[in-house]
Short mmCIF file of C-alpha atoms and ligand atoms in Angstrom, two decimals:
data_model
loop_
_atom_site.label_atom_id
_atom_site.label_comp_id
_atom_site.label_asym_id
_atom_site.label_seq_id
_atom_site.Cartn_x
_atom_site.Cartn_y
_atom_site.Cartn_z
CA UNK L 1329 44.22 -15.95 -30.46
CA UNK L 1330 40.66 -15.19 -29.39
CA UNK L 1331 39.95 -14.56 -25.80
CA UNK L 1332 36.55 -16.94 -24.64
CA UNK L 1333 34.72 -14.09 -23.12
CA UNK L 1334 31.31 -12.36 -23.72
CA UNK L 1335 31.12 -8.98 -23.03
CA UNK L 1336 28.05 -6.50 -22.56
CA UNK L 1337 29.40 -2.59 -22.85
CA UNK L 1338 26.27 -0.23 -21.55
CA UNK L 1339 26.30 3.35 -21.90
CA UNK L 1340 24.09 5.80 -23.47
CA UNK L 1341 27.24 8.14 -24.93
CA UNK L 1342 27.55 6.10 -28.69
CA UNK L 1343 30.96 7.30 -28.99
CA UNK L 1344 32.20 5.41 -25.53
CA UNK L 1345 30.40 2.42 -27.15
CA UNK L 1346 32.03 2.25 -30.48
CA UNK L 1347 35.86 3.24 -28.79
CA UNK L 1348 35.19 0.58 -26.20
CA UNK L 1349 33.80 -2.38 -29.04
CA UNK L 1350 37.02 -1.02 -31.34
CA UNK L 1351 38.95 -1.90 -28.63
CA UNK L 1352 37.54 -5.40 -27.65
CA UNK L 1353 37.88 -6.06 -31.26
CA UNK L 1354 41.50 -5.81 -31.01
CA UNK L 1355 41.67 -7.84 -27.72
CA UNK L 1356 40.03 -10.27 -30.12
CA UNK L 1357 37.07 -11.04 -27.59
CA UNK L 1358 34.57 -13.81 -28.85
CA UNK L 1359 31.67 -11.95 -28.52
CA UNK L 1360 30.77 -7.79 -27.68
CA UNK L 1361 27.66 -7.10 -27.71
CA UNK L 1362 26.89 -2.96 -27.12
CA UNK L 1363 23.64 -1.51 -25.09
CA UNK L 1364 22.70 2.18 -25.29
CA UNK L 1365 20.21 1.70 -22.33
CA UNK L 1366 19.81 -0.07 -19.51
CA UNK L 1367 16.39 -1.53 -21.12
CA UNK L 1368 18.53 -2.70 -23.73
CA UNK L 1369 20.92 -4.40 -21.50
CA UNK L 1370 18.17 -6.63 -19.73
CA UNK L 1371 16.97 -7.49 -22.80
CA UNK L 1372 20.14 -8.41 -23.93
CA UNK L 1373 21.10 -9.89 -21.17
CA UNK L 1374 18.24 -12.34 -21.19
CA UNK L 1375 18.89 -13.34 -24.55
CA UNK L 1376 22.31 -14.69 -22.89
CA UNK L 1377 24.02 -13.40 -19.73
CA UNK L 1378 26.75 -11.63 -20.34
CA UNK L 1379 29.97 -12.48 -18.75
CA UNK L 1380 31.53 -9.37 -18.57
CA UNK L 1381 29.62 -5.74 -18.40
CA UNK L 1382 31.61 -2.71 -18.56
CA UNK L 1383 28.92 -0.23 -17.02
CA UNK L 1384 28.69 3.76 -17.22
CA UNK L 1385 27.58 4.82 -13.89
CA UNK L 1386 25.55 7.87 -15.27
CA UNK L 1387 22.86 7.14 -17.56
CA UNK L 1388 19.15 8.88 -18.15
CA UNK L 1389 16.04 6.76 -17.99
CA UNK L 1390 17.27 4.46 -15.78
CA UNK L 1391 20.84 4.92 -14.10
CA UNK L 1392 23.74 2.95 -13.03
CA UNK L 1393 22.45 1.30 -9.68
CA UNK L 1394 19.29 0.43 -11.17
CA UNK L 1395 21.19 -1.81 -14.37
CA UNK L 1396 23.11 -3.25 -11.54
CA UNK L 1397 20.05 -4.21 -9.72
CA UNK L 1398 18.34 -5.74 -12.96
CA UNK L 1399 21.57 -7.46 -13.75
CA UNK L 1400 21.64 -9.18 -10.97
CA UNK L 1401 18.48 -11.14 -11.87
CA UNK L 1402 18.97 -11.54 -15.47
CA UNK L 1403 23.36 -11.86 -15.32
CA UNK L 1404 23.52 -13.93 -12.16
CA UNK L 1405 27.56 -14.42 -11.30
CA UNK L 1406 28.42 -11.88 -14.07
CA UNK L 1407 31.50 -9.44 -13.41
CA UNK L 1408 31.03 -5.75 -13.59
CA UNK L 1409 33.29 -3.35 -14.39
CA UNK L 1410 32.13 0.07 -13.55
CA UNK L 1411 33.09 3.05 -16.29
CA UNK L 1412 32.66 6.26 -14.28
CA UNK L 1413 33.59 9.74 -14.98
CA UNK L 1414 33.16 10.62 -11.10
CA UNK L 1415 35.66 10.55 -8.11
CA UNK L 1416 37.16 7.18 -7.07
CA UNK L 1417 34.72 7.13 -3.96
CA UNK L 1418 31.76 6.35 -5.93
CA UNK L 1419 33.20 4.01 -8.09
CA UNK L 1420 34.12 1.86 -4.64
CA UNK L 1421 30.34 2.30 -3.01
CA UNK L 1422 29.62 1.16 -6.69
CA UNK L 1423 31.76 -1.61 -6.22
CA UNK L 1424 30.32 -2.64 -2.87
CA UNK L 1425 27.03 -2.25 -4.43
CA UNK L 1426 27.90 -4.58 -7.33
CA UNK L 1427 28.98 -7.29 -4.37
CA UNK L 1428 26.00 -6.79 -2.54
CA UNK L 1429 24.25 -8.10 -5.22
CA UNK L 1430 25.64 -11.15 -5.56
CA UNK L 1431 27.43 -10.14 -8.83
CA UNK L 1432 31.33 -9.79 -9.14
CA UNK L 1433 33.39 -6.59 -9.27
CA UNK L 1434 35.77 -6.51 -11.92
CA UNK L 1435 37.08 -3.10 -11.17
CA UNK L 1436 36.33 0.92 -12.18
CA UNK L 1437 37.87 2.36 -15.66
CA UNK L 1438 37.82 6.30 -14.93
CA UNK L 1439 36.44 7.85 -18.46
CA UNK L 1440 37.85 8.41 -20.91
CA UNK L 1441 40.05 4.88 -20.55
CA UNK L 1442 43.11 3.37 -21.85
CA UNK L 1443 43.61 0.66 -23.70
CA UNK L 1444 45.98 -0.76 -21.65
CA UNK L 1445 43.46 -0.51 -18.76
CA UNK L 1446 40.72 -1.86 -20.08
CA UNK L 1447 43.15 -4.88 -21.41
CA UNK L 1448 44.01 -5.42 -17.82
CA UNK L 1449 39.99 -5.43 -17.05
CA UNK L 1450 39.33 -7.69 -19.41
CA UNK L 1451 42.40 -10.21 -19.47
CA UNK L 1452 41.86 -10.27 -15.89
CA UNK L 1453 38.22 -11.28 -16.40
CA UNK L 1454 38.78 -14.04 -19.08
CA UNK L 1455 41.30 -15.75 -16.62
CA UNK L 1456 38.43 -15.89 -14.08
CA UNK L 1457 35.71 -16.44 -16.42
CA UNK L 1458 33.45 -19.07 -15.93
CA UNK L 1459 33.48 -21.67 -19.15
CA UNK L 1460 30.18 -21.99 -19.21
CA UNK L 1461 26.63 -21.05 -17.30
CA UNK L 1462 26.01 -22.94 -14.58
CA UNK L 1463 22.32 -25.20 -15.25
CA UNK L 1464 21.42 -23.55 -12.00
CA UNK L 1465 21.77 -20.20 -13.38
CA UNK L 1466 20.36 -20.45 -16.50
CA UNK L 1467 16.83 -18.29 -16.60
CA UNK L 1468 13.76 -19.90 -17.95
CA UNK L 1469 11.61 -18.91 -21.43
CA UNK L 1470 8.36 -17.87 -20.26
CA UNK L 1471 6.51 -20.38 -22.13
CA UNK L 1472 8.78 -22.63 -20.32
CA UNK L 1473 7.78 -21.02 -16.90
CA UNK L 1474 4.01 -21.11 -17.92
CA UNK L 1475 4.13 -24.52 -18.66
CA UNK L 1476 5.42 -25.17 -14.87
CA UNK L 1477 2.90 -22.69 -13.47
CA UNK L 1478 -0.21 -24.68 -15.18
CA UNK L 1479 1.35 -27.70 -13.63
CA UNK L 1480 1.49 -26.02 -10.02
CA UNK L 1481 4.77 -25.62 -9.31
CA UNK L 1482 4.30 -22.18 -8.20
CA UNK L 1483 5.26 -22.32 -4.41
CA UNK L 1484 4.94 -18.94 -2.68
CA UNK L 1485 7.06 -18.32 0.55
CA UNK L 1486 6.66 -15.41 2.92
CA UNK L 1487 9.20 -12.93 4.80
CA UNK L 1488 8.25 -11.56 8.34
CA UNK L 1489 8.40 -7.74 8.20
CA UNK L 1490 9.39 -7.05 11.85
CA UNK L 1491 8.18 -3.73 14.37
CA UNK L 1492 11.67 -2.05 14.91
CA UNK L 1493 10.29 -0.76 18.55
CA UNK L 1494 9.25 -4.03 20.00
CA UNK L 1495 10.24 -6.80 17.75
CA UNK L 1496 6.69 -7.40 16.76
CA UNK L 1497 5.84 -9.11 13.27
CA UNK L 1498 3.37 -7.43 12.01
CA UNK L 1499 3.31 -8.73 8.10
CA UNK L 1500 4.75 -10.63 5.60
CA UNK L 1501 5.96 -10.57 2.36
CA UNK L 1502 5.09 -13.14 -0.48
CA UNK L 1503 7.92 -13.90 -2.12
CA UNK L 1504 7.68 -16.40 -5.36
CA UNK L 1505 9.34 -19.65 -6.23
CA UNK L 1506 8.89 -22.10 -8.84
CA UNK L 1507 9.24 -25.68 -8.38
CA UNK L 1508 11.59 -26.85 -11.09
CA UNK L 1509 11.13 -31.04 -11.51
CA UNK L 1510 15.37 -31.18 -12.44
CA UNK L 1511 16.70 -28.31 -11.17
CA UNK L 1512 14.73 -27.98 -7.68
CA UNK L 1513 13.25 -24.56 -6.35
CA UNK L 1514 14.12 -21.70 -8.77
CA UNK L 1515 14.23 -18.08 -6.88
CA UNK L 1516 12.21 -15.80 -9.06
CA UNK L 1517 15.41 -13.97 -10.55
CA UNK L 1518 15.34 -17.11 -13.01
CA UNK L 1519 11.89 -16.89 -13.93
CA UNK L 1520 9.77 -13.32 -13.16
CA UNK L 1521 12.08 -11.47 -15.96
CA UNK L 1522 10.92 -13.42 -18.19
CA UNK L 1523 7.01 -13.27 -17.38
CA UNK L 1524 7.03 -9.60 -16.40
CA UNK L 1525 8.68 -8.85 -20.36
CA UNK L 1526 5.47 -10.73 -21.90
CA UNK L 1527 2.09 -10.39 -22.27
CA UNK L 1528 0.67 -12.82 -19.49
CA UNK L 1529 2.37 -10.80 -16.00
CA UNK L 1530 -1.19 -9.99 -15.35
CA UNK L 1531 -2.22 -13.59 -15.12
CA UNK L 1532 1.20 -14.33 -13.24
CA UNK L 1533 -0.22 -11.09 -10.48
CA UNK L 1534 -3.58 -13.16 -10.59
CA UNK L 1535 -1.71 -16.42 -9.67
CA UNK L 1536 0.37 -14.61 -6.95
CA UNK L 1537 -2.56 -12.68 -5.47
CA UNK L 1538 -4.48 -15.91 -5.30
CA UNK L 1539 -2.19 -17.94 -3.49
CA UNK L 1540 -1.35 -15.17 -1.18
CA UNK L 1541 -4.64 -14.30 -0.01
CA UNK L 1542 -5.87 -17.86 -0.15
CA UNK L 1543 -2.66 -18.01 2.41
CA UNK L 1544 -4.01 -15.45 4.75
CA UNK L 1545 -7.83 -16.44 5.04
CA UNK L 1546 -6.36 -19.70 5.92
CA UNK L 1547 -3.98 -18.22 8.45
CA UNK L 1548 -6.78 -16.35 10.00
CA UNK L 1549 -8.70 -19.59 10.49
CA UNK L 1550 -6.09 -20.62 12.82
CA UNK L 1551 -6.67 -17.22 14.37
CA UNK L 1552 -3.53 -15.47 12.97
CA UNK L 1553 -4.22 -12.09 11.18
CA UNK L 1554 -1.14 -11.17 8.90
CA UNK L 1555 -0.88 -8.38 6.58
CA UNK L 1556 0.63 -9.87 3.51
CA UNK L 1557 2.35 -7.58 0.88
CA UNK L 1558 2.25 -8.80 -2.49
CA UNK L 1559 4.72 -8.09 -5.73
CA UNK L 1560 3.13 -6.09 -8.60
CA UNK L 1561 4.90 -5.63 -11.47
CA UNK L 1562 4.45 -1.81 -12.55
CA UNK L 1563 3.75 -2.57 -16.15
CA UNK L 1564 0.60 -4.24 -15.29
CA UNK L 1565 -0.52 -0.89 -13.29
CA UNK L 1566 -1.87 -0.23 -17.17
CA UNK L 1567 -4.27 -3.30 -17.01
CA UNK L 1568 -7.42 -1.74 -16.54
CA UNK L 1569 -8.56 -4.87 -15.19
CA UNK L 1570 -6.27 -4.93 -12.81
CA UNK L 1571 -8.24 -3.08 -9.73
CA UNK L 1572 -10.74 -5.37 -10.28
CA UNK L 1573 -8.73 -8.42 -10.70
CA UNK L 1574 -7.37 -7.75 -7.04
CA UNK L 1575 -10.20 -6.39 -5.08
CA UNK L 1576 -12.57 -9.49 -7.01
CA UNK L 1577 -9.46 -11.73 -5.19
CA UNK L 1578 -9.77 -10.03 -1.95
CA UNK L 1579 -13.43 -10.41 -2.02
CA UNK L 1580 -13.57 -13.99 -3.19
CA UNK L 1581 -11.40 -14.62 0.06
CA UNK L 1582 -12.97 -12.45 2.84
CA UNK L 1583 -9.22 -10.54 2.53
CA UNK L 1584 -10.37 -6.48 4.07
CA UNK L 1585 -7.79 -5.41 1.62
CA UNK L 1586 -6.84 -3.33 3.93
CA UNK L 1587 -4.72 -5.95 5.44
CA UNK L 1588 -2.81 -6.11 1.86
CA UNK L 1589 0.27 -3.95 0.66
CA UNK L 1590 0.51 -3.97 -3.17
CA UNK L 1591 4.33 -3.37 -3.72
CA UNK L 1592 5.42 -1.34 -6.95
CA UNK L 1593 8.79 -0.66 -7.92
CA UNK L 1594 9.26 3.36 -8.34
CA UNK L 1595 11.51 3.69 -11.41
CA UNK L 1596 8.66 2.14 -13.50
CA UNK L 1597 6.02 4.26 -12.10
CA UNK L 1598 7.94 7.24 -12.40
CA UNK L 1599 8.49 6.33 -16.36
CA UNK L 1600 4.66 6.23 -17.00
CA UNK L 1601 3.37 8.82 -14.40
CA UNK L 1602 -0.31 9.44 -15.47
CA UNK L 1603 -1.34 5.89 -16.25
CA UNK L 1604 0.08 4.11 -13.27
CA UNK L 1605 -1.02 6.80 -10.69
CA UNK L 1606 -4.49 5.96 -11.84
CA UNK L 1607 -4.57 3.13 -10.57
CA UNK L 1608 -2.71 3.63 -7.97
CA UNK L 1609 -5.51 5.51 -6.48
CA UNK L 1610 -7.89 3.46 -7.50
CA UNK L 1611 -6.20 0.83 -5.88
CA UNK L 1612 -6.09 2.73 -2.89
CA UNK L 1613 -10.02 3.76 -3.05
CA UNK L 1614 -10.68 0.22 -2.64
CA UNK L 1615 -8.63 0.25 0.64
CA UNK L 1616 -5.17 -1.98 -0.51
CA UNK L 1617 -2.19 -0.24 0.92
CA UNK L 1618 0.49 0.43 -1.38
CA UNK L 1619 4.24 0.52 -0.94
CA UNK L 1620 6.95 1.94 -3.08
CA UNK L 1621 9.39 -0.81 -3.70
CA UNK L 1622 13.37 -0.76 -3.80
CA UNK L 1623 13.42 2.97 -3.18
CA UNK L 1624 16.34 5.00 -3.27
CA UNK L 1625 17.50 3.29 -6.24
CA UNK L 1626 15.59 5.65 -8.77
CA UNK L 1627 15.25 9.06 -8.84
CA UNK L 1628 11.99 10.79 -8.48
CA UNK L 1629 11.50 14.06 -6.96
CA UNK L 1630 9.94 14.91 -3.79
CA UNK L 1631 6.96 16.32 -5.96
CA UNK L 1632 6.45 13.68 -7.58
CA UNK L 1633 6.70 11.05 -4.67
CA UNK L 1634 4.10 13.50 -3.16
CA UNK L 1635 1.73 12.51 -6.02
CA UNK L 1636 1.55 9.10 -5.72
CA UNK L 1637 -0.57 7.73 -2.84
CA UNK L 1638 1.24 5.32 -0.91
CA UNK L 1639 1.18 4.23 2.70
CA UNK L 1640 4.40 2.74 2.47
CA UNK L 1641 8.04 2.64 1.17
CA UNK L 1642 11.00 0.08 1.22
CA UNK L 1643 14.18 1.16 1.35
CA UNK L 1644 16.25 -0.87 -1.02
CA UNK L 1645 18.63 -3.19 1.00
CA UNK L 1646 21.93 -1.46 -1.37
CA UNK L 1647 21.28 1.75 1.53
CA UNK L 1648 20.52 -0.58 3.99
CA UNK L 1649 23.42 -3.59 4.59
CA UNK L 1650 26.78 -2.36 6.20
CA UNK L 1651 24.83 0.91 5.29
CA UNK L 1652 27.09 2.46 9.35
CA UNK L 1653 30.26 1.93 6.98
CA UNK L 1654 29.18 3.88 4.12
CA UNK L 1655 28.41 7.50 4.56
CA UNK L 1656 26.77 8.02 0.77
CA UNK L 1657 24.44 4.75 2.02
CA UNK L 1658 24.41 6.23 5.25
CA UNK L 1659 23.03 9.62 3.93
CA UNK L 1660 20.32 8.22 1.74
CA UNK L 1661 18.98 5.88 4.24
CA UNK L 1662 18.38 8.91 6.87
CA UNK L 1663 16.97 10.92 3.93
CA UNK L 1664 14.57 8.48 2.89
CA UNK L 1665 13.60 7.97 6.42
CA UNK L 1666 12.95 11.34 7.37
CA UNK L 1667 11.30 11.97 4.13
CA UNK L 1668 8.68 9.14 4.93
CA UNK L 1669 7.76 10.01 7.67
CA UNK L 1670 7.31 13.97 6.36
CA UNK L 1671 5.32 12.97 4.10
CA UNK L 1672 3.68 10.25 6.88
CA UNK L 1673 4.27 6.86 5.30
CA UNK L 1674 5.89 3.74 6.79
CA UNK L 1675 9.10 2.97 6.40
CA UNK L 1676 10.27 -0.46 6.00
CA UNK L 1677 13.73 -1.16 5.92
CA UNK L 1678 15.21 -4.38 3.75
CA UNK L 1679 18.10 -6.37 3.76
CA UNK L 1680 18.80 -5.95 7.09
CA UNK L 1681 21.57 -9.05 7.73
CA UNK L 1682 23.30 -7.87 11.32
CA UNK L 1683 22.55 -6.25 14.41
CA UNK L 1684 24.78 -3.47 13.17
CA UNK L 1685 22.40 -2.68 10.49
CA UNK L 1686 19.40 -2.89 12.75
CA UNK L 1687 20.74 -0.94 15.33
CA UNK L 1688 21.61 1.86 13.08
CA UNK L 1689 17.79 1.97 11.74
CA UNK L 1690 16.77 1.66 15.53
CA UNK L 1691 18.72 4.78 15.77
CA UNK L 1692 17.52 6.63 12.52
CA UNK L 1693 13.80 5.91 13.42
CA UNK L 1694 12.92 3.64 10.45
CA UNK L 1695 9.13 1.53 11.66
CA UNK L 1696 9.44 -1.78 10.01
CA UNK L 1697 12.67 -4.36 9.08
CA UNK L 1698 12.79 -7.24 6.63
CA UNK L 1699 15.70 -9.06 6.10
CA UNK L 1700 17.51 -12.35 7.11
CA UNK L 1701 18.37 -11.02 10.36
CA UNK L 1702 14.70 -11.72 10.99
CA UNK L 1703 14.01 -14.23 9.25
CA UNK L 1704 14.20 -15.44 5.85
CA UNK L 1705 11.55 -16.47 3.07
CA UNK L 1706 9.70 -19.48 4.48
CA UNK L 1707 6.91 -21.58 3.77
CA UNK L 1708 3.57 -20.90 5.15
CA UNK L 1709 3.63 -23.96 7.24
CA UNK L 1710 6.40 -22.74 9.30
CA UNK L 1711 4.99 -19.13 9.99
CA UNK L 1712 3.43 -20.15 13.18
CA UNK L 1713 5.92 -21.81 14.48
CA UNK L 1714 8.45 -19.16 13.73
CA UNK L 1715 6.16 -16.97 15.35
CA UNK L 1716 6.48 -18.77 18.92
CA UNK L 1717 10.04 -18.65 18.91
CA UNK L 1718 12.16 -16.42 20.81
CA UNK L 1719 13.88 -14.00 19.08
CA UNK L 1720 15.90 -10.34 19.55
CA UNK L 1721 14.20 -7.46 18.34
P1 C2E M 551 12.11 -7.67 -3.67
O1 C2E M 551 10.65 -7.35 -3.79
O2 C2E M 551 13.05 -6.53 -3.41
O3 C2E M 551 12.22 -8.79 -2.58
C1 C2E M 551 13.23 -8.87 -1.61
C2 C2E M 551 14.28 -9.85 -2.02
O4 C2E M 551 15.39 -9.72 -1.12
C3 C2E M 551 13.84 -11.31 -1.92
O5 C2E M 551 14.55 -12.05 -2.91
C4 C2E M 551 14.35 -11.71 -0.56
O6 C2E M 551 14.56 -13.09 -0.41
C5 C2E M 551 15.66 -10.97 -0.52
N1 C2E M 551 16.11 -10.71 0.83
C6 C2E M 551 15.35 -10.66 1.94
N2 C2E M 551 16.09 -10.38 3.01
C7 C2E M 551 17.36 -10.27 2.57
C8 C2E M 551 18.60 -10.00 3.24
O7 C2E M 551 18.69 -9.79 4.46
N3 C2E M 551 19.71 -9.95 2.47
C9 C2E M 551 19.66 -10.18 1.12
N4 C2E M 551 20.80 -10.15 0.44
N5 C2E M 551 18.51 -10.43 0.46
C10 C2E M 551 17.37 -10.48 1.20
P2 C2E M 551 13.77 -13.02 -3.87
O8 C2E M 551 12.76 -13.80 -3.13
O9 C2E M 551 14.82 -13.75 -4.63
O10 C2E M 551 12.98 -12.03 -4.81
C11 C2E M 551 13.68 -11.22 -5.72
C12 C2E M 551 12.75 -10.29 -6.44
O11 C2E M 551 11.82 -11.02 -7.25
C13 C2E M 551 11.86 -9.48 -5.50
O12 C2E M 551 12.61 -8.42 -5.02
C14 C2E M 551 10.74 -9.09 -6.43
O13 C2E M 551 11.13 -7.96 -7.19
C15 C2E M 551 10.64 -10.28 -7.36
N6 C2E M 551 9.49 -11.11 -6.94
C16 C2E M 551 9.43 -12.06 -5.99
N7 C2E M 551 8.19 -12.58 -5.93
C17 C2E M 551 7.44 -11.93 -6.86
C18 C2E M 551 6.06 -12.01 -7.27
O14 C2E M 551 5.25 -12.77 -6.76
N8 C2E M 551 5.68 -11.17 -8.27
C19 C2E M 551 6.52 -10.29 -8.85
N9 C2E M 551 6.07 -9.51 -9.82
N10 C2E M 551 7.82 -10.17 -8.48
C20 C2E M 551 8.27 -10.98 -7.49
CA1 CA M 552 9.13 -6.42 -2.78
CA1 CA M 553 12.66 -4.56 -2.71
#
């Protein structure tokens, strides 16, 4: 009998791949698909979310954590099974990690496996597994998104980044939505994969910057100046037109881009060093602050971090939530703090959810928070108002 259940195996050893599809084979699972990358597995994965991923933790290019943070907006609700050849205590923080997400844990198969372990993985998975997608899940194409966008359902909502000292906001993020006329506001996991992959995420950044800074001019007219940061996704850092593009927007708007944070996701610039720092510093000629993204989660060196000129960087919420329980978490997070500030950036914390986690920051140093402790995404209309009400710091 064949067992309903579509499974994604990703690691970059081809033998693990072809012993672990063997094996499925004999399970008789309805569909294995095999990744040798973790590029491969997003692209896979948006061709049809998987509903099973047996992960190796240990991968060049890009690594464990960072699949687990793609999967999570292109596999929404999928279960991940983490294949590790390291000590049991990584494979849990894994596991927490995997939670943290918002995706399921489906347990740790220490390499090399058995196959009555992964037959216990995977039975246990198909008696769980959901029959099919839910609508809500379901990612748009991007001419499908495109389509929406030139009918103006774009709806961009913003995230207070908070002082740590005195509770002061003193920016916010732009965070994009798309209005969806059946399936209501779609968070961007459902839609920016798709737009980033083709050739029109520099009109998408165009879209985004315009909104945002059309935002903020229109903030300042009711006397609030807010530093917005904006999204960028690092493949467009090769668009030469790019600098332009944003400092044109800035103009057009009376924006000092000073009073903007372009936010860039390291792994990418790290994979294309020369072209991106470019225009990173051109970028940063023109005055627009620039924050590294989700770091922590890839792994460039201190020399290379040196190279890039940022003002900022965000610590990536997987170091940062229930971070006082976790001493790996618990280690990076003080690293990267201490390392900012070395190197004399600001460091913004995100995903902080408790007091707990702001309280250990507090105690750690760390400038700026962001997270639903805070405050969450909102619409622009509610900004002021959130602004006049009293809140802990
Ligand atoms: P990001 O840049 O890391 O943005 C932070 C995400 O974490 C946001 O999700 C935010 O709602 C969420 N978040 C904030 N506080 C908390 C918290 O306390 N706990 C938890 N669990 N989550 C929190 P969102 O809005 O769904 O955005 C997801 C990602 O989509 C963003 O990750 C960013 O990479 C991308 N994105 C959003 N807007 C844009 C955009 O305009 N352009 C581009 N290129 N990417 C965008
Ligand atoms: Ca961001
Ligand atoms: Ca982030």
């Amino acid at each position: 009998m064949t067992l309903e259940l579509d499974v994604l195996v990703i690691d970059d050893a081809l033998e693990t791949l072809a012993v672990a599809a063997q094996q499925l084979e004999l399970l008789k699972i309805s569909s294995i698909r095999t990744a040798a990358s973790g590029a491969a597995a997003i692209a896979a994965s948006l061709e049809r979310p998987p509903e099973l991923v047996l992960l190796d933790l240990s991968m060049p290019e890009m690594d464990g954590l960072e699949v687990i943070a793609a999967l999570a907006a292109v596999a929404a609700g999928a279960k991940v099974c983490v294949m590790t050849g390291a000590d049991e205590s990584v494979a849990q923080t894994t596991g927490r990690i995997v939670q943290d997400y918002g995706l399921h844990f489906a347990g740790t198969l220490a390499k090399p496996f058995r196959f009555a372990e992964l037959r216990a993985i995977v039975q246990q998975a198909a008696a769980g597994a959901r029959s099919v997608a839910r609508p809500q899940e379901v990612p748009l194409s991007a001419e499908e998104s495109w389509r929406l966008l030139r009918q103006g359902a774009l709806q961009l909502h913003y995230q207070p980044k908070v002082r740590l000292r005195d509770g002061v906001m003193v920016g916010v993020e732009c965070l994009a939505r798309l209005q969806h006329p059946e399936r209501g506001l779609l968070p961007p996991a459902l839609f920016i994969p798709a737009i980033e992959a083709s050739a029109e995420a520099g009109d998408f950044t165009a879209l985004v910057a315009d909104g945002a800074m059309a935002q903020q001019a229109a903030w300042r007219a009711q006397g609030l100046r807010v530093c917005v940061s904006i999204n960028i996704p690092s493949d467009t850092l090769h668009d030469r037109l790019l600098v332009q593009l944003l400092a044109g927007t800035a103009a057009r708007h009376g924006i000092d881009p000073a009073d903007i944070t372009l936010e860039v996701t390291e792994t990418r610039i790290m994979s294309d060093v020369r072209g991106s720092l470019e225009t990173l510093t051109r970028l940063r000629l023109k005055g627009f602050g620039i924050a590294i993204d989700d770091f922590g989660v890839g792994s460039s060196t201190l020399k290379q971090l040196r190279e890039i000129p940022c003002t900022e960087i965000k610590i990536d919420r997987m170091f940062v939530h229930r971070a006082a329980g976790d001493r790996q978490a618990q280690a990076i997070l003080a690293s990267s703090i201490a390392l900012g500030h070395e190197l004399g950036l600001q460091v913004v914390a995100e995903g902080v959810e408790t007091s707990a986690d702001r309280d250990g920051l507090a105690a750690l140093g760390c400038d700026l928070m962001q997270g639903y402790y805070c405050g969450r995404p909102m619409e622009a209309s509610t900004l002021p108002g959130w602004l006049d009400l009293p809140r802990a710091s």
